[in-house]
Amino acid sequence: MPKANLHYPGTNRGYRWYPESLVLPNMPLEGGNVWYVDGDKTTGGAGGSWEDAFSETNFDGNLSSMSSSIAAGDVIYVANRTNAKTDTDPISYTTNLTIDVPQVSIIGVARSRTQGGLPQLKVGTTTTQAIIRVRAPGVTIDNLGING
């Protein structure tokens, strides 16, 4: 970073700073549970890790239906769908998601900065309903694309 010493005075004295030491503007600070959604999973797990992530079918309908344990202050990370080399349009989550849990954060985990690099949502089977409905206060939605 050019001229980091102007922005981080500790670097003048030889101190080091690390990215995990910084608080980013879009980083949730509530301290709740962390959940994971991976649309490439064929069957959904309990959502407590990437290995045991919720699947695309879990990520549809009411958020509280994914797990009765999702509560205020929780963070849900959503992985991008994997695209094949020959895909011409990004693969999206097909969902009609209703966020009915207050103060929850839903954050997309991007694989790249190209088209299809971040998780995208498109309308699900209920075409008369919005892709995302927020029915709770204090919700954060970040780094998700809407395809529809």
PDB file of C-alpha atoms in Angstrom:
ATOM      1  CA  MET A   1       0.000   0.000   0.000  1.00  0.00           C
ATOM      2  CA  PRO A   2       1.589   3.289  -0.999  1.00  0.00           C
ATOM      3  CA  LYS A   3       2.040   5.760   1.844  1.00  0.00           C
ATOM      4  CA  ALA A   4       0.536   3.410   4.420  1.00  0.00           C
ATOM      5  CA  ASN A   5       2.343   5.365   7.133  1.00  0.00           C
ATOM      6  CA  LEU A   6       0.005   8.318   6.467  1.00  0.00           C
ATOM      7  CA  HIS A   7      -3.045   6.189   7.235  1.00  0.00           C
ATOM      8  CA  TYR A   8      -1.620   3.770   9.803  1.00  0.00           C
ATOM      9  CA  PRO A   9       0.859   5.682  11.995  1.00  0.00           C
ATOM     10  CA  GLY A  10       2.043   2.496  13.735  1.00  0.00           C
ATOM     11  CA  THR A  11       3.881   1.480  10.557  1.00  0.00           C
ATOM     12  CA  ASN A  12       6.344   4.341  11.183  1.00  0.00           C
ATOM     13  CA  ARG A  13       7.422   2.568  14.364  1.00  0.00           C
ATOM     14  CA  GLY A  14       7.748  -0.860  12.787  1.00  0.00           C
ATOM     15  CA  TYR A  15       4.366  -2.189  13.897  1.00  0.00           C
ATOM     16  CA  ARG A  16       2.590  -4.578  11.556  1.00  0.00           C
ATOM     17  CA  TRP A  17      -1.090  -4.750  10.812  1.00  0.00           C
ATOM     18  CA  TYR A  18      -2.981  -7.681   9.374  1.00  0.00           C
ATOM     19  CA  PRO A  19      -6.246  -7.738   7.399  1.00  0.00           C
ATOM     20  CA  GLU A  20      -8.005  -9.739  10.120  1.00  0.00           C
ATOM     21  CA  SER A  21      -7.165  -6.937  12.570  1.00  0.00           C
ATOM     22  CA  LEU A  22      -9.188  -4.413  10.583  1.00  0.00           C
ATOM     23  CA  VAL A  23     -12.928  -3.913  10.904  1.00  0.00           C
ATOM     24  CA  LEU A  24     -14.405  -3.554   7.449  1.00  0.00           C
ATOM     25  CA  PRO A  25     -17.572  -1.487   6.843  1.00  0.00           C
ATOM     26  CA  ASN A  26     -19.538  -4.543   5.655  1.00  0.00           C
ATOM     27  CA  MET A  27     -18.293  -6.887   8.403  1.00  0.00           C
ATOM     28  CA  PRO A  28     -21.073  -7.872  10.807  1.00  0.00           C
ATOM     29  CA  LEU A  29     -20.157  -7.316  14.441  1.00  0.00           C
ATOM     30  CA  GLU A  30     -23.145  -8.874  16.179  1.00  0.00           C
ATOM     31  CA  GLY A  31     -21.279 -11.966  17.343  1.00  0.00           C
ATOM     32  CA  GLY A  32     -23.982 -14.518  16.537  1.00  0.00           C
ATOM     33  CA  ASN A  33     -23.618 -17.894  14.854  1.00  0.00           C
ATOM     34  CA  VAL A  34     -22.143 -18.333  11.377  1.00  0.00           C
ATOM     35  CA  TRP A  35     -24.033 -20.370   8.762  1.00  0.00           C
ATOM     36  CA  TYR A  36     -23.015 -21.495   5.261  1.00  0.00           C
ATOM     37  CA  VAL A  37     -24.934 -22.027   2.007  1.00  0.00           C
ATOM     38  CA  ASP A  38     -23.360 -23.826  -0.961  1.00  0.00           C
ATOM     39  CA  GLY A  39     -25.610 -24.312  -3.975  1.00  0.00           C
ATOM     40  CA  ASP A  40     -23.247 -26.894  -5.442  1.00  0.00           C
ATOM     41  CA  LYS A  41     -24.148 -29.346  -2.658  1.00  0.00           C
ATOM     42  CA  THR A  42     -26.647 -31.975  -3.803  1.00  0.00           C
ATOM     43  CA  THR A  43     -28.020 -32.511  -0.302  1.00  0.00           C
ATOM     44  CA  GLY A  44     -28.109 -29.923   2.413  1.00  0.00           C
ATOM     45  CA  GLY A  45     -26.403 -30.312   5.728  1.00  0.00           C
ATOM     46  CA  ALA A  46     -26.839 -28.534   9.035  1.00  0.00           C
ATOM     47  CA  GLY A  47     -25.163 -25.346   7.732  1.00  0.00           C
ATOM     48  CA  GLY A  48     -22.458 -25.106  10.385  1.00  0.00           C
ATOM     49  CA  SER A  49     -19.469 -25.305   8.005  1.00  0.00           C
ATOM     50  CA  TRP A  50     -18.664 -25.289   4.293  1.00  0.00           C
ATOM     51  CA  GLU A  51     -18.401 -29.078   4.395  1.00  0.00           C
ATOM     52  CA  ASP A  52     -21.868 -29.328   5.998  1.00  0.00           C
ATOM     53  CA  ALA A  53     -23.435 -26.313   4.258  1.00  0.00           C
ATOM     54  CA  PHE A  54     -27.097 -25.800   3.452  1.00  0.00           C
ATOM     55  CA  SER A  55     -27.928 -26.609  -0.192  1.00  0.00           C
ATOM     56  CA  GLU A  56     -29.833 -24.543  -2.735  1.00  0.00           C
ATOM     57  CA  THR A  57     -33.116 -26.230  -1.805  1.00  0.00           C
ATOM     58  CA  ASN A  58     -32.636 -25.132   1.814  1.00  0.00           C
ATOM     59  CA  PHE A  59     -32.026 -21.545   0.651  1.00  0.00           C
ATOM     60  CA  ASP A  60     -35.612 -21.094  -0.535  1.00  0.00           C
ATOM     61  CA  GLY A  61     -38.689 -19.968   1.363  1.00  0.00           C
ATOM     62  CA  ASN A  62     -38.541 -18.505   4.857  1.00  0.00           C
ATOM     63  CA  LEU A  63     -35.083 -18.033   6.307  1.00  0.00           C
ATOM     64  CA  SER A  64     -36.338 -19.334   9.651  1.00  0.00           C
ATOM     65  CA  SER A  65     -37.263 -22.604   7.886  1.00  0.00           C
ATOM     66  CA  MET A  66     -33.607 -23.274   6.957  1.00  0.00           C
ATOM     67  CA  SER A  67     -32.855 -23.892  10.617  1.00  0.00           C
ATOM     68  CA  SER A  68     -34.826 -23.075  13.731  1.00  0.00           C
ATOM     69  CA  SER A  69     -31.469 -22.076  15.263  1.00  0.00           C
ATOM     70  CA  ILE A  70     -30.982 -19.037  13.002  1.00  0.00           C
ATOM     71  CA  ALA A  71     -31.374 -16.008  15.250  1.00  0.00           C
ATOM     72  CA  ALA A  72     -30.726 -12.276  15.442  1.00  0.00           C
ATOM     73  CA  GLY A  73     -27.051 -11.435  15.011  1.00  0.00           C
ATOM     74  CA  ASP A  74     -26.255 -14.484  12.876  1.00  0.00           C
ATOM     75  CA  VAL A  75     -24.254 -14.286   9.648  1.00  0.00           C
ATOM     76  CA  ILE A  76     -25.052 -16.452   6.598  1.00  0.00           C
ATOM     77  CA  TYR A  77     -22.311 -16.791   3.991  1.00  0.00           C
ATOM     78  CA  VAL A  78     -23.502 -17.781   0.511  1.00  0.00           C
ATOM     79  CA  ALA A  79     -20.996 -19.369  -1.880  1.00  0.00           C
ATOM     80  CA  ASN A  80     -21.041 -18.663  -5.585  1.00  0.00           C
ATOM     81  CA  ARG A  81     -22.277 -21.475  -7.802  1.00  0.00           C
ATOM     82  CA  THR A  82     -19.548 -23.187  -9.813  1.00  0.00           C
ATOM     83  CA  ASN A  83     -19.706 -22.417 -13.528  1.00  0.00           C
ATOM     84  CA  ALA A  84     -18.468 -24.765 -16.224  1.00  0.00           C
ATOM     85  CA  LYS A  85     -15.872 -23.542 -18.690  1.00  0.00           C
ATOM     86  CA  THR A  86     -18.491 -23.537 -21.462  1.00  0.00           C
ATOM     87  CA  ASP A  87     -21.223 -21.656 -19.516  1.00  0.00           C
ATOM     88  CA  THR A  88     -22.220 -18.388 -21.153  1.00  0.00           C
ATOM     89  CA  ASP A  89     -24.507 -17.204 -18.339  1.00  0.00           C
ATOM     90  CA  PRO A  90     -23.717 -17.427 -14.627  1.00  0.00           C
ATOM     91  CA  ILE A  91     -25.447 -20.184 -12.684  1.00  0.00           C
ATOM     92  CA  SER A  92     -27.802 -18.621 -10.159  1.00  0.00           C
ATOM     93  CA  TYR A  93     -29.590 -19.758  -7.033  1.00  0.00           C
ATOM     94  CA  THR A  94     -33.239 -20.234  -7.944  1.00  0.00           C
ATOM     95  CA  THR A  95     -35.025 -18.889  -4.915  1.00  0.00           C
ATOM     96  CA  ASN A  96     -37.901 -16.957  -3.442  1.00  0.00           C
ATOM     97  CA  LEU A  97     -36.252 -16.064  -0.149  1.00  0.00           C
ATOM     98  CA  THR A  98     -38.131 -14.404   2.699  1.00  0.00           C
ATOM     99  CA  ILE A  99     -35.863 -12.985   5.382  1.00  0.00           C
ATOM    100  CA  ASP A 100     -37.989 -13.238   8.515  1.00  0.00           C
ATOM    101  CA  VAL A 101     -35.231 -13.181  11.145  1.00  0.00           C
ATOM    102  CA  PRO A 102     -34.237  -9.735  12.496  1.00  0.00           C
ATOM    103  CA  GLN A 103     -30.658  -8.430  12.471  1.00  0.00           C
ATOM    104  CA  VAL A 104     -29.294 -11.232  10.304  1.00  0.00           C
ATOM    105  CA  SER A 105     -26.547 -10.663   7.717  1.00  0.00           C
ATOM    106  CA  ILE A 106     -26.471 -12.493   4.379  1.00  0.00           C
ATOM    107  CA  ILE A 107     -23.114 -12.088   2.652  1.00  0.00           C
ATOM    108  CA  GLY A 108     -22.084 -13.496  -0.709  1.00  0.00           C
ATOM    109  CA  VAL A 109     -18.643 -15.061  -0.999  1.00  0.00           C
ATOM    110  CA  ALA A 110     -17.230 -14.155  -4.402  1.00  0.00           C
ATOM    111  CA  ARG A 111     -14.851 -16.403  -6.313  1.00  0.00           C
ATOM    112  CA  SER A 112     -13.701 -13.665  -8.658  1.00  0.00           C
ATOM    113  CA  ARG A 113     -14.496 -10.172  -9.869  1.00  0.00           C
ATOM    114  CA  THR A 114     -15.817 -11.312 -13.242  1.00  0.00           C
ATOM    115  CA  GLN A 115     -19.394 -11.904 -14.363  1.00  0.00           C
ATOM    116  CA  GLY A 116     -20.665 -14.853 -12.402  1.00  0.00           C
ATOM    117  CA  GLY A 117     -17.958 -14.334  -9.802  1.00  0.00           C
ATOM    118  CA  LEU A 118     -20.361 -13.488  -7.015  1.00  0.00           C
ATOM    119  CA  PRO A 119     -23.435 -15.427  -5.908  1.00  0.00           C
ATOM    120  CA  GLN A 120     -26.515 -14.569  -7.941  1.00  0.00           C
ATOM    121  CA  LEU A 121     -30.168 -15.081  -7.121  1.00  0.00           C
ATOM    122  CA  LYS A 122     -32.946 -15.413  -9.663  1.00  0.00           C
ATOM    123  CA  VAL A 123     -36.664 -15.953  -9.287  1.00  0.00           C
ATOM    124  CA  GLY A 124     -37.704 -19.389  -8.091  1.00  0.00           C
ATOM    125  CA  THR A 125     -40.790 -21.470  -8.773  1.00  0.00           C
ATOM    126  CA  THR A 126     -43.128 -18.818  -7.366  1.00  0.00           C
ATOM    127  CA  THR A 127     -42.813 -16.302 -10.181  1.00  0.00           C
ATOM    128  CA  THR A 128     -45.379 -13.950  -8.625  1.00  0.00           C
ATOM    129  CA  GLN A 129     -43.206 -13.375  -5.540  1.00  0.00           C
ATOM    130  CA  ALA A 130     -40.092 -11.245  -5.274  1.00  0.00           C
ATOM    131  CA  ILE A 131     -36.667 -12.914  -5.330  1.00  0.00           C
ATOM    132  CA  ILE A 132     -35.927 -11.542  -1.844  1.00  0.00           C
ATOM    133  CA  ARG A 133     -38.517 -10.265   0.631  1.00  0.00           C
ATOM    134  CA  VAL A 134     -37.269  -8.651   3.829  1.00  0.00           C
ATOM    135  CA  ARG A 135     -39.819  -9.101   6.617  1.00  0.00           C
ATOM    136  CA  ALA A 136     -37.577  -8.268   9.581  1.00  0.00           C
ATOM    137  CA  PRO A 137     -35.691  -5.168  10.795  1.00  0.00           C
ATOM    138  CA  GLY A 138     -31.931  -4.638  10.769  1.00  0.00           C
ATOM    139  CA  VAL A 139     -31.105  -7.030   7.925  1.00  0.00           C
ATOM    140  CA  THR A 140     -27.824  -6.723   5.998  1.00  0.00           C
ATOM    141  CA  ILE A 141     -27.528  -8.088   2.456  1.00  0.00           C
ATOM    142  CA  ASP A 142     -24.122  -7.699   0.853  1.00  0.00           C
ATOM    143  CA  ASN A 143     -22.236  -8.986  -2.197  1.00  0.00           C
ATOM    144  CA  LEU A 144     -25.160 -10.792  -3.857  1.00  0.00           C
ATOM    145  CA  GLY A 145     -26.236 -10.337  -7.475  1.00  0.00           C
ATOM    146  CA  ILE A 146     -29.884 -10.297  -8.549  1.00  0.00           C
ATOM    147  CA  ASN A 147     -30.481 -11.951 -11.916  1.00  0.00           C
ATOM    148  CA  GLY A 148     -34.044 -11.310 -12.954  1.00  0.00           C
TER     149      GLY A 148
END
